[in-house]
Coordinates of C-alpha atoms in Angstrom, one line a residue:
M1 CA 170.2 43.9 21.9
I2 CA 172.1 47.2 20.9
N3 CA 171.1 49.1 17.9
S4 CA 171.8 52.6 16.5
K5 CA 169.3 54.2 18.6
T6 CA 171.0 53.2 21.8
F7 CA 173.6 55.8 21.6
M8 CA 173.7 58.9 23.8
L9 CA 174.5 61.9 21.6
C10 CA 176.0 65.4 22.1
N11 CA 174.6 68.7 21.9
S12 CA 177.2 71.4 20.3
I13 CA 178.5 74.1 22.5
T14 CA 181.0 77.0 21.9
E15 CA 183.6 78.1 24.0
K16 CA 181.9 81.2 24.8
E17 CA 179.1 79.3 26.4
L18 CA 181.5 77.4 28.8
P19 CA 180.9 79.8 31.8
N20 CA 177.3 79.2 31.6
L21 CA 177.4 75.5 32.5
K22 CA 175.7 74.7 35.7
G23 CA 176.1 71.2 37.5
D24 CA 179.0 68.6 37.9
F25 CA 180.7 68.6 34.6
L26 CA 184.1 67.0 33.5
A27 CA 185.5 66.5 30.1
N28 CA 187.0 63.9 27.7
I29 CA 189.2 64.4 24.6
K30 CA 187.0 64.2 21.5
Y31 CA 188.9 61.6 19.7
D32 CA 189.0 61.6 15.7
G33 CA 187.6 58.2 15.5
E34 CA 184.5 56.1 15.1
R35 CA 181.9 55.9 18.0
C36 CA 181.2 52.3 18.9
I37 CA 179.1 50.5 21.5
S38 CA 180.2 47.0 22.3
M39 CA 178.1 44.1 23.6
I40 CA 180.2 41.2 25.0
K41 CA 177.9 38.2 25.6
D42 CA 179.5 34.6 26.4
N43 CA 182.8 35.5 24.7
E44 CA 181.0 36.7 21.6
V45 CA 181.8 40.5 20.8
F46 CA 179.3 42.6 18.7
M47 CA 180.8 46.2 17.9
L48 CA 178.2 48.5 16.5
N49 CA 178.8 51.9 15.1
R50 CA 176.4 54.7 14.8
R51 CA 175.2 53.9 11.5
G52 CA 173.9 50.5 12.8
K53 CA 176.7 48.5 11.3
I54 CA 178.6 45.6 13.0
I55 CA 182.2 46.6 12.7
T56 CA 183.8 43.7 14.8
Q57 CA 185.4 41.9 11.7
N58 CA 187.5 45.2 10.9
F59 CA 189.2 45.4 14.4
P60 CA 190.4 41.8 15.2
E61 CA 192.9 43.1 17.8
I62 CA 190.2 45.0 19.8
E63 CA 187.7 42.0 19.4
A64 CA 190.5 39.7 21.0
E65 CA 190.8 41.6 24.1
L66 CA 186.8 42.3 24.3
K67 CA 186.5 38.5 24.4
T68 CA 188.2 38.3 27.6
L69 CA 185.8 40.5 29.4
D70 CA 182.7 39.2 31.2
N71 CA 179.2 39.9 29.7
C72 CA 178.7 43.7 29.4
I73 CA 177.8 46.7 27.2
I74 CA 180.4 49.4 27.0
D75 CA 180.7 52.7 25.0
G76 CA 183.6 54.2 23.4
E77 CA 185.5 55.5 20.5
V78 CA 187.8 53.4 18.0
I79 CA 191.0 55.4 17.0
A80 CA 194.0 54.7 15.0
E81 CA 197.1 54.4 17.3
T82 CA 198.5 57.4 14.9
E83 CA 195.2 59.2 15.8
K84 CA 194.9 60.2 12.2
F85 CA 191.3 59.7 10.8
E86 CA 192.5 58.8 7.5
D87 CA 194.5 55.8 8.9
L88 CA 191.2 54.8 10.7
Q89 CA 189.5 54.8 7.3
R90 CA 192.1 52.5 5.9
R91 CA 191.0 50.1 8.6
A92 CA 187.3 50.6 8.7
L93 CA 186.6 50.5 4.8
I94 CA 188.6 47.2 3.8
K95 CA 187.1 43.8 3.4
G96 CA 188.4 40.2 3.2
K97 CA 190.1 38.5 6.3
A98 CA 193.6 38.3 4.9
E99 CA 193.7 42.2 4.0
I100 CA 192.1 42.9 7.4
E101 CA 194.7 41.0 9.4
K102 CA 197.5 42.7 7.4
R103 CA 196.2 46.2 7.9
A104 CA 195.7 45.2 11.7
K105 CA 199.5 44.8 12.0
E106 CA 200.1 47.9 9.9
I107 CA 197.7 50.3 11.4
P108 CA 196.8 49.1 15.0
C109 CA 194.0 50.5 16.5
R110 CA 192.7 51.4 20.2
Y111 CA 189.3 51.4 21.7
M112 CA 188.9 54.3 24.1
V113 CA 186.3 53.3 26.4
F114 CA 184.3 56.0 28.4
D115 CA 181.2 54.4 29.6
I116 CA 179.4 51.2 30.8
L117 CA 175.8 50.5 30.3
Q118 CA 175.3 47.0 31.6
I119 CA 177.3 44.4 33.6
E120 CA 175.8 40.8 33.2
N121 CA 172.0 41.5 33.7
L122 CA 172.5 44.6 35.7
D123 CA 171.3 47.8 33.7
L124 CA 173.4 50.6 34.7
T125 CA 171.9 53.3 32.4
Q126 CA 169.8 55.1 35.0
K127 CA 172.8 55.6 37.4
P128 CA 174.6 58.9 37.3
L129 CA 177.6 58.9 35.1
Q130 CA 180.0 59.2 37.9
E131 CA 178.6 56.0 39.4
R132 CA 178.9 54.2 36.0
I133 CA 182.7 55.3 35.7
R134 CA 183.3 53.8 39.1
E135 CA 181.7 50.7 37.9
L136 CA 183.8 50.8 34.7
C137 CA 187.1 51.2 36.5
C138 CA 186.3 48.4 39.0
F139 CA 185.1 46.0 36.1
L140 CA 188.4 46.7 34.0
D141 CA 190.6 47.1 37.0
D142 CA 192.4 43.8 37.1
K143 CA 192.8 43.7 33.4
I144 CA 193.3 47.1 31.9
L145 CA 197.1 47.1 32.3
D146 CA 197.5 43.9 30.3
F147 CA 195.5 45.3 27.4
K148 CA 197.4 46.8 24.3
H149 CA 194.3 48.0 22.4
L150 CA 191.7 48.7 25.1
F151 CA 192.0 51.9 27.1
L152 CA 190.1 54.0 29.7
A153 CA 189.3 57.3 28.6
R154 CA 190.2 59.9 31.2
Y155 CA 187.7 62.5 32.8
E156 CA 189.3 65.7 33.6
D157 CA 188.9 69.4 34.5
I158 CA 187.2 71.3 31.5
D159 CA 189.6 74.2 31.5
E160 CA 192.8 72.1 32.1
L161 CA 191.6 69.6 29.2
L162 CA 190.6 72.5 26.8
D163 CA 194.2 73.8 26.9
Y164 CA 195.7 70.4 26.6
A165 CA 193.4 69.7 23.6
K166 CA 194.3 73.0 21.9
A167 CA 198.0 72.6 22.6
T168 CA 198.1 69.1 21.0
E169 CA 196.0 69.9 18.2
Q170 CA 193.0 67.6 19.1
E171 CA 189.5 67.6 17.3
G172 CA 188.0 69.0 20.5
I173 CA 186.6 68.0 23.8
V174 CA 183.3 66.4 25.0
I175 CA 181.8 67.9 28.2
K176 CA 179.7 65.6 30.4
N177 CA 177.4 66.2 33.4
M178 CA 178.6 63.6 35.9
N179 CA 175.2 63.2 37.7
S180 CA 173.5 62.4 34.3
P181 CA 171.9 59.1 33.4
Y182 CA 172.6 57.3 29.9
E183 CA 170.1 58.8 27.7
S184 CA 169.6 56.9 24.3
R185 CA 169.2 60.4 22.4
R186 CA 170.9 63.8 21.9
S187 CA 171.1 65.4 25.4
V188 CA 172.2 68.7 26.9
N189 CA 173.9 66.6 29.5
W190 CA 176.7 65.6 26.8
L191 CA 178.1 68.6 25.0
K192 CA 180.8 68.7 22.3
L193 CA 183.0 71.6 21.7
K194 CA 184.9 71.3 18.5
F195 CA 187.8 73.3 17.2
F196 CA 187.3 74.7 13.7
Q197 CA 189.5 76.7 11.4
E198 CA 188.7 78.9 8.7
T199 CA 190.0 79.5 5.3
T200 CA 189.1 80.6 1.8
I201 CA 188.6 78.4 -1.3
I202 CA 187.5 79.2 -5.0
V203 CA 184.4 77.0 -6.1
T204 CA 184.0 76.7 -9.8
K205 CA 181.2 74.3 -10.3
Y206 CA 178.0 73.2 -8.8
T207 CA 174.9 71.1 -8.9
T208 CA 171.5 72.1 -7.6
N209 CA 169.6 70.2 -4.9
P210 CA 166.7 70.9 -2.8
A211 CA 168.6 72.6 -0.1
G212 CA 170.6 75.0 -2.6
I213 CA 173.7 74.1 -4.5
R214 CA 176.6 71.6 -3.9
C215 CA 179.9 73.4 -5.1
E216 CA 183.2 72.0 -6.0
T217 CA 186.7 73.6 -6.4
N218 CA 188.9 72.3 -9.3
D219 CA 190.6 70.0 -6.8
G220 CA 187.4 68.4 -5.8
I221 CA 186.7 69.9 -2.4
A222 CA 182.9 70.0 -2.0
I223 CA 180.6 72.2 0.2
Q224 CA 177.0 72.6 0.6
V225 CA 175.8 76.3 0.0
S226 CA 172.0 76.7 1.3
G227 CA 170.0 79.7 2.2
S228 CA 169.9 83.0 0.1
Q229 CA 173.5 83.2 -0.5
H230 CA 173.6 80.1 -2.7
K231 CA 172.1 82.4 -5.4
E232 CA 175.0 84.7 -5.2
V233 CA 177.5 82.0 -5.5
K234 CA 175.7 80.3 -8.4
Q235 CA 175.5 83.7 -10.3
A236 CA 179.3 84.4 -9.7
I237 CA 180.2 80.9 -11.2
D238 CA 177.8 81.3 -14.0
E239 CA 179.0 84.8 -15.0
K240 CA 182.6 84.8 -13.9
G241 CA 183.6 81.1 -13.6
G242 CA 184.1 80.9 -10.0
C243 CA 183.5 82.5 -6.4
I244 CA 185.9 82.7 -3.5
V245 CA 184.0 81.6 -0.4
N246 CA 184.8 81.4 3.3
I247 CA 184.9 78.0 4.9
Q248 CA 185.4 76.5 8.3
Y249 CA 187.1 72.9 8.7
L250 CA 188.2 70.7 11.4
T251 CA 191.4 69.5 10.2
K252 CA 193.3 69.2 6.9
T253 CA 194.8 65.8 5.7
E254 CA 198.2 65.0 4.4
A255 CA 196.7 64.8 1.1
G256 CA 195.6 68.3 1.3
K257 CA 191.8 67.6 1.8
Y258 CA 189.5 69.4 4.4
R259 CA 187.6 67.4 7.0
F260 CA 184.1 68.6 7.5
P261 CA 184.2 71.8 5.4
S262 CA 181.3 74.2 5.8
F263 CA 180.3 77.3 3.9
R264 CA 180.6 80.5 6.0
G265 CA 179.9 83.1 3.6
V266 CA 180.9 84.7 0.2
A267 CA 184.6 86.3 0.6
K268 CA 184.7 88.5 -2.7
E269 CA 184.3 88.2 -6.3
V270 CA 186.8 86.2 -8.5
E271 CA 188.9 88.3 -10.7
V272 CA 188.9 86.6 -14.1

């Protein structure tokens, strides 16, 4: 049975490290969605996210197409058709069959499949990724064109995909060693390269925690400040009412919220 420890996870890499890669690597788009391993057994579908939660009931349009497959275990990413993470959240966080079916029509989702772990009783995890991809393509070959919510993720040249991902404002790319087995752990054979942006915000309040302080702006943007600089930030808030800090973030939502903001350093003191 699949569980949260089944997932093969990525190490992080920077663009400067790309020339140091040795081996047969190709890349996928890093989709802004929810990672999901799906097990199909005797027309029953179990979609499991990384937190170990079964999410099948939230995506009936994907479940219906997965039910048509022979017994297998596949790995992929659930995304909203709009490719907006906030739209996926509007699907993933709701309860109640009627509301779920309503949202499925309003915000349809896709399952971008990029790996296969098992077909019937045949374990594929020790085969090289390039062989698993061939097995996956053959497995879905006569059905994929009929699907509306199930898609094969494309494996492409790193440099070409990197340029495309930047031009189309994607979250990043995932770089994979095509000769690697499927490892149920974090591995150097799968690497993620995220595209972060930087800005400054003014934090005006904080709460302490064992790692340092959790700061917030007046608009409710929260970041964790750890290490020695948390004392400088804390002192500035205590004495001057705020502190300007540099942060990096992945994307900014339509509501003006930063996704995955993280502290990068103190910018300058606030003039009050």
